[in-house]
Every structure is written in C-alpha cells, then in structure tokens.
C-alpha cells in the first residue's frame, strides 16, 4: 500500500491546518521540491500519486447528490437497523473516503471511522473541514471520530459497538461501474485487505459487510440476512443478546 510522504499547501489560509495535520499524522511539511505521493491542502485538497489525482469533495459531484438525498438511504437504514431514535455506536472498520460513514453520521449515528491509510484519513478530515457552516453538517461532523489504524486493533472492543461495518475493496470489475475514484484507489492501495473474517470471529453484536450484488458471501452463517440493492448488497450477521 502506498501512502503520502508529505503535506504541502500554497494557500496561507491552510498553513495552520497543514502544520496541525503534519504533527497529528507525523508526515513532514514539504515545499516545492515534493515527493511524488503527497497531499496539497486547498479547497478542495488533492492527493497526488504517480501523476494521478484524488479529490474527496462533499460539496459537489456524485457524492454530493447522495448527501442531498441521505434520508432516502433505505438499504443502509435496514442493514444497520436504524429504526430506533437512539443513535447507534458504529465502528467503520474500512473507512476509505468516509462516504458511507458521513451518510450514517447525517442519519444521527455515532461513528468511529478507522482507516489505515494516512492520505485517505487526511482527505476525509479536509472534506469535513470544508463543509459549509450548517448546523446539520456540524452535527454530522461531531458524530464522526477518525482513527488512523488497522481496524484489527479494535477486535477486542467489538462488543462496545452496536454495529461493525466492513466495506472491503471490490476485487471484481464485472458488474460495478468503475469510477475514477475507484481506479485511483485500486492503484494507490494496490494490495487487497479485508478484515471481515477477523471481525466475524470477534465478539460483535451486528456485523454488516458490503458486497457486490452477485459476489458470493464471504462468510456462511445461519444468522445471515442480505439486503439487496441494484448493484451492491449488505450481508448482515447478528449476535444481539435477546
Ligand atoms: C472500499 S474502501 C471503503 C469505502 C468507504 N466505505 C466509503 O464509503 O468511502 C476500503 C478501505 O478500507 C481500508 N482498509 C482495508 N483494510 C483495513 C483495515 N484492516 N484497517 C483499516 N482500514 C482498512 C482501505 O485502506 C480502503 O481505504
């Protein structure tokens, strides 16, 4: 897996954030002579890797349109059992760009996003930081905690979460239309990691695994229920105490 070697910015408004992120993630601040893999803090921030660019904007594009319709996420609501007014405590064990996590946060859930790639953690931090000042965005941002780690470090605390969520990289390109973001992620992350099996062995209460619609289930278990969408599905395993 590649990761960023530096943080840079040319915009004085971002100098302090660049310093803070550099010290939080232990990544050097860099000047014009920068390594190939770096983040340029800006509005929007850009992750550079081998001549390719990744932007994670929550203010425009496909994800913005998903944000505007967050109340329509019927499949996600069913998979995470979000019927009750009481917010659920969720561990997102494969944070990525934080899209699913942000929708869950807009839906009022408390979510810990664990992502092992520093560049992706910073892109998510910046996407949240660049949101307009509306109270519903502020509430959603306050519902999210970002941790840069291998989520397997949370296996022993699985019982502390109402739901554990795993969205591993899809390794088939047959049915799901590849977006530019997905292609970047394939090349940037390169190796395929999937902590699903490890979480299945943990003391979880509810485990939700995102799959391609037609992909075989990674885990066979009698408690499994699947919620199917048009191109993806959620396989849900429960060990909730009666
Ligand atoms: C398909 S992406 C997740 C996309 C995310 N659900 C979203 O909505 O943006 C998978 C991510 O999981 C991360 N990942 C895979 N295994 C992990 C692990 N054991 N711990 C933390 N992050 C992991 C990868 O680095 C990658 O960024």
XYZ file of C-alpha atoms and ligand atoms in Angstrom:
269
model
C 0.000 0.000 0.000
C 1.304 3.423 -0.952
C 0.934 6.350 1.434
C 1.737 10.046 1.414
C 5.289 11.237 2.049
C 4.418 14.870 2.682
C 1.831 17.619 3.102
C 2.060 20.897 1.251
C -0.027 23.994 0.686
C 0.422 27.222 -1.209
C -2.595 28.907 0.362
C -1.817 30.849 3.590
C -5.339 30.023 4.856
C -4.223 26.375 5.062
C -0.789 26.868 6.707
C -2.051 26.200 10.238
C -4.070 23.146 9.162
C -1.050 21.807 7.287
C 1.040 22.174 10.469
C -1.618 20.531 12.642
C -2.103 17.585 10.269
C 1.662 17.185 9.869
C 2.078 16.818 13.618
C -1.075 14.698 14.127
C -0.129 12.158 11.417
C 3.642 12.524 11.684
C 4.051 13.411 7.978
C 6.548 16.176 7.024
C 5.545 19.544 5.606
C 7.071 19.878 2.168
C 7.957 22.731 -0.141
C 8.083 22.986 -3.945
C 10.511 20.019 -4.187
C 7.953 17.477 -3.196
C 7.875 13.692 -3.312
C 5.542 12.124 -5.832
C 2.999 10.972 -3.259
C 1.697 13.909 -1.263
C -1.375 15.931 -0.310
C -1.835 19.514 -1.375
C -4.162 21.240 1.102
C -6.519 23.504 -0.757
C -10.203 23.900 -1.441
C -10.538 21.063 -2.409
C -7.459 19.189 -1.179
C -5.795 16.849 -3.675
C -3.942 13.558 -3.079
C -1.229 13.155 -5.730
C 0.092 9.694 -6.618
C 2.191 8.747 -9.660
C 0.731 11.554 -11.790
C -2.860 10.754 -10.755
C -5.061 12.917 -8.527
C -7.743 12.089 -5.980
C -10.198 14.668 -4.641
C -12.773 13.847 -1.956
C -15.304 16.657 -2.128
C -18.530 16.516 -0.140
C -19.695 19.732 -1.845
C -20.169 18.643 -5.444
C -20.284 15.633 -7.747
C -21.845 12.221 -7.272
C -21.334 12.039 -3.530
C -22.882 15.485 -3.028
C -26.039 14.271 -4.723
C -26.068 11.236 -2.360
C -25.701 13.649 0.597
C -28.698 15.727 -0.518
C -30.834 12.550 -0.502
C -29.449 10.987 2.658
C -32.915 10.358 4.092
C -33.619 8.023 1.135
C -30.930 5.519 2.153
C -33.468 2.757 2.819
C -30.991 -0.086 2.274
C -28.405 1.358 4.651
C -31.098 2.044 7.267
C -32.295 -1.584 7.086
C -28.800 -3.081 7.153
C -27.801 -1.004 10.185
C -31.240 -1.419 11.865
C -31.657 2.330 12.304
C -35.358 2.233 13.233
C -34.964 3.455 16.812
C -34.450 7.120 17.713
C -31.474 6.153 19.909
C -28.237 6.709 17.965
C -26.193 3.595 17.309
C -22.496 3.352 18.055
C -20.864 2.174 14.833
C -17.317 1.103 14.019
C -16.494 1.615 10.329
C -13.567 -0.803 10.008
C -12.689 0.198 6.421
C -13.123 3.972 6.383
C -11.869 4.804 2.849
C -13.171 8.188 1.719
C -15.709 8.188 4.572
C -18.765 8.358 2.300
C -20.849 5.683 3.997
C -19.694 6.985 7.387
C -20.805 10.528 6.566
C -24.266 9.353 5.463
C -24.587 7.380 8.719
C -23.470 10.473 10.655
C -26.093 12.605 8.846
C -28.618 9.965 9.923
C -27.631 10.757 13.513
C -25.379 7.762 14.248
C -22.139 7.958 16.257
C -19.404 6.560 14.106
C -15.733 5.765 14.586
C -14.040 5.648 11.184
C -10.882 3.535 11.091
C -8.664 3.864 8.021
C -5.117 2.598 7.819
C -4.011 4.927 5.028
C -2.888 8.361 6.264
C -3.532 10.089 2.909
C -7.167 8.923 2.945
C -7.621 9.965 6.606
C -6.439 13.481 5.736
C -8.643 13.679 2.622
C -11.625 12.802 4.845
C -10.609 15.327 7.521
C -10.388 18.002 4.834
C -13.705 17.047 3.204
C -15.377 17.505 6.614
C -13.470 20.709 7.310
C -14.530 22.255 4.001
C -18.265 21.713 4.557
C -20.422 24.836 4.697
C -21.435 26.035 8.155
C -24.880 24.471 8.509
C -25.996 23.008 11.807
C -26.923 19.605 10.275
C -23.404 19.327 8.812
C -21.862 20.422 12.135
C -23.925 17.763 13.945
C -22.822 15.102 11.443
C -19.158 16.114 11.750
C -19.462 15.911 15.552
C -20.802 12.359 15.159
C -17.558 11.227 13.472
C -14.239 10.250 15.051
C -11.394 9.404 12.653
C -8.656 6.951 13.658
C -5.621 6.110 11.551
C -5.037 2.458 12.351
C -5.510 -1.112 11.249
C -9.064 -1.759 12.459
C -7.983 -5.186 13.733
C -6.733 -3.241 16.766
C -10.455 -2.816 17.613
C -11.273 -6.546 17.532
C -11.187 -6.831 21.310
C -13.627 -3.930 21.711
C -16.149 -5.199 19.115
C -18.773 -5.708 21.838
C -18.668 -1.965 22.617
C -20.255 -1.163 19.227
C -23.856 -1.746 18.143
C -22.673 -2.312 14.561
C -19.337 -3.146 12.942
C -19.219 -2.175 9.273
C -16.805 -3.619 6.708
C -16.674 -2.394 3.111
C -13.638 -4.120 1.611
C -12.321 -3.175 -1.820
C -14.310 -4.905 -4.515
C -11.988 -7.170 -6.447
C -14.231 -7.792 -9.418
C -14.846 -5.209 -12.104
C -17.504 -7.108 -13.974
C -20.776 -5.611 -12.802
C -19.919 -2.497 -10.858
C -19.080 0.521 -12.980
C -15.562 1.640 -12.010
C -15.391 5.338 -11.178
C -12.160 7.353 -11.472
C -12.008 7.373 -7.654
C -12.200 3.543 -7.579
C -9.471 3.236 -10.200
C -7.224 5.591 -8.206
C -7.881 3.601 -5.019
C -7.074 0.281 -6.769
C -3.677 1.544 -7.891
C -2.864 3.578 -4.777
C -3.785 0.915 -2.221
C -2.628 -1.932 -4.513
C -2.910 -4.770 -2.036
C -6.290 -6.073 -1.032
C -7.059 -6.170 2.681
C -10.282 -7.397 4.154
C -10.768 -7.649 7.927
C -14.263 -9.274 7.579
C -13.166 -12.743 8.735
C -11.358 -11.316 11.752
C -14.404 -9.320 12.818
C -16.631 -12.340 12.277
C -14.523 -14.182 14.867
C -14.823 -11.259 17.304
C -17.500 -10.705 19.947
C -19.586 -8.471 17.657
C -23.270 -7.674 18.077
C -24.134 -6.870 14.466
C -21.695 -7.145 11.570
C -22.556 -5.545 8.220
C -20.441 -6.462 5.187
C -20.884 -4.642 1.869
C -20.587 -6.867 -1.196
C -21.099 -6.650 -4.903
C -24.668 -7.790 -5.590
C -23.716 -11.114 -7.207
C -20.496 -11.835 -5.274
C -20.547 -14.986 -3.134
C -20.935 -14.362 0.612
C -17.520 -14.259 2.256
C -18.897 -15.859 5.410
C -21.520 -18.602 5.627
C -23.574 -18.335 8.794
C -27.165 -19.167 9.683
C -27.760 -15.695 11.173
C -27.002 -14.009 7.821
C -29.609 -11.814 6.150
C -28.900 -9.953 2.898
C -30.337 -6.611 1.863
C -30.056 -6.239 -1.904
C -29.684 -3.012 -3.858
C -29.283 -2.602 -7.623
C -25.505 -3.210 -7.701
C -24.484 -3.902 -4.112
C -25.877 -5.733 -1.110
C -25.289 -5.762 2.623
C -24.748 -9.125 4.318
C -25.785 -8.768 7.944
C -24.748 -11.117 10.775
C -26.246 -10.723 14.233
C -25.391 -11.977 17.662
C -27.505 -9.469 19.504
C -28.434 -10.533 23.006
C -32.176 -11.325 23.254
C -13.755 0.244 -0.408
S -12.879 1.319 0.660
C -14.141 1.807 1.793
C -15.037 2.870 1.238
C -15.913 3.511 2.278
N -16.926 2.596 2.768
C -16.555 4.778 1.766
O -17.803 4.871 1.781
O -15.834 5.697 1.345
C -11.911 0.223 1.644
C -10.936 0.962 2.565
O -10.647 0.118 3.663
C -9.326 0.345 4.075
N -8.924 -0.835 4.844
C -8.841 -2.131 4.407
N -8.488 -2.941 5.420
C -8.369 -2.158 6.524
C -8.022 -2.430 7.874
N -7.743 -3.664 8.286
N -7.983 -1.386 8.740
C -8.261 -0.123 8.329
N -8.584 0.201 7.055
C -8.640 -0.814 6.161
C -8.560 0.524 2.778
O -7.357 1.241 3.022
C -9.586 1.310 1.950
O -9.371 2.683 2.076
